Amino acid sequence: MVTLFHDMMHKEVEVYVDDMIVKSKTPGQHIDDLCKLFERLRKYRLRLNLAKCTFGVGTRKLWDS
């Protein structure tokens, strides 16, 4: 997973095992970053489980403890 997103890591995307977080400074940039992520997912024919996705989360705790 890290290999597929290496150029986005620690900039737009954080990857931990099979979890991904898209992080952006503005709502407009967030849309652009999500589009970039979705294009990459399509390129490698990867799918997201929508039941496990959360979109538009503000600054708060994201990882389960």
XYZ file of N, CA and C in Angstrom, residues 24-64:
123
model
N -5.762 17.864 4.636
C -5.686 19.080 3.828
C -5.886 20.286 4.732
N -5.387 21.429 4.282
C -5.511 22.650 5.079
C -6.823 23.386 4.841
N -7.408 23.221 3.648
C -8.656 23.920 3.332
C -9.658 22.932 2.741
N -10.948 23.243 2.824
C -11.948 22.359 2.212
C -11.737 22.181 0.706
N -11.365 23.235 0.007
C -11.121 23.134 -1.433
C -9.948 22.224 -1.750
N -8.886 22.364 -0.969
C -7.718 21.500 -1.160
C -8.067 20.057 -0.821
N -8.953 19.867 0.155
C -9.355 18.507 0.536
C -10.040 17.802 -0.636
N -10.895 18.512 -1.347
C -11.560 17.937 -2.523
C -10.518 17.544 -3.568
N -9.553 18.424 -3.818
C -8.485 18.118 -4.784
C -7.676 16.899 -4.351
N -7.356 16.826 -3.061
C -6.573 15.700 -2.548
C -7.354 14.393 -2.624
N -8.656 14.449 -2.331
C -9.489 13.247 -2.462
C -9.550 12.789 -3.916
N -9.690 13.731 -4.838
C -9.722 13.371 -6.265
C -8.429 12.679 -6.674
N -7.300 13.205 -6.210
C -6.005 12.598 -6.516
C -5.937 11.178 -5.952
N -6.410 10.988 -4.725
C -6.429 9.659 -4.118
C -7.335 8.719 -4.901
N -8.530 9.178 -5.256
C -9.470 8.325 -5.990
C -8.915 7.935 -7.358
N -8.229 8.859 -8.018
C -7.598 8.528 -9.306
C -6.567 7.425 -9.130
N -5.783 7.513 -8.073
C -4.764 6.491 -7.807
C -5.424 5.142 -7.493
N -6.483 5.169 -6.710
C -7.196 3.927 -6.400
C -7.737 3.286 -7.674
N -8.324 4.107 -8.555
C -8.838 3.585 -9.831
C -7.720 3.009 -10.688
N -6.592 3.703 -10.734
C -5.456 3.258 -11.548
C -5.031 1.843 -11.172
N -5.038 1.537 -9.892
C -4.608 0.218 -9.423
C -5.782 -0.709 -9.094
N -6.975 -0.287 -9.524
C -8.193 -1.088 -9.353
C -8.442 -1.489 -7.903
N -8.208 -0.539 -7.016
C -8.477 -0.749 -5.596
C -9.845 -0.184 -5.262
N -10.476 -0.756 -4.266
C -11.806 -0.306 -3.860
C -11.819 0.036 -2.381
N -12.686 0.960 -2.042
C -12.899 1.326 -0.648
C -14.171 0.662 -0.152
N -14.195 0.311 1.111
C -15.412 -0.173 1.749
C -16.122 1.059 2.302
N -17.183 1.503 1.643
C -17.856 2.740 2.040
C -18.394 2.691 3.460
N -18.696 1.497 3.963
C -19.167 1.368 5.344
C -18.072 1.754 6.339
N -16.817 1.719 5.898
C -15.699 2.056 6.777
C -15.113 3.433 6.481
N -15.706 4.173 5.555
C -15.193 5.490 5.173
C -15.908 6.599 5.936
N -15.154 7.631 6.258
C -15.706 8.841 6.852
C -15.110 10.014 6.083
N -15.961 10.902 5.608
C -15.502 12.037 4.810
C -15.793 13.347 5.531
N -14.953 14.337 5.293
C -15.186 15.677 5.820
C -14.982 15.814 7.312
N -14.077 15.042 7.876
C -13.815 15.103 9.313
C -12.905 16.286 9.597
N -13.275 17.079 10.584
C -12.421 18.188 10.997
C -11.292 17.673 11.874
N -10.585 18.586 12.494
C -9.482 18.201 13.373
C -10.046 17.558 14.630
N -9.718 16.316 14.821
C -10.108 15.557 16.007
C -9.413 14.205 15.962
N -9.646 13.395 16.953
C -9.029 12.074 16.999
C -9.595 11.216 15.874
N -8.717 10.628 15.067
C -9.164 9.842 13.925
C -8.966 8.353 14.120
N -7.920 7.950 14.823
C -7.625 6.528 14.986
C -8.370 5.978 16.192
N -8.879 4.774 16.065
C -9.490 4.098 17.210
C -8.410 3.745 18.212
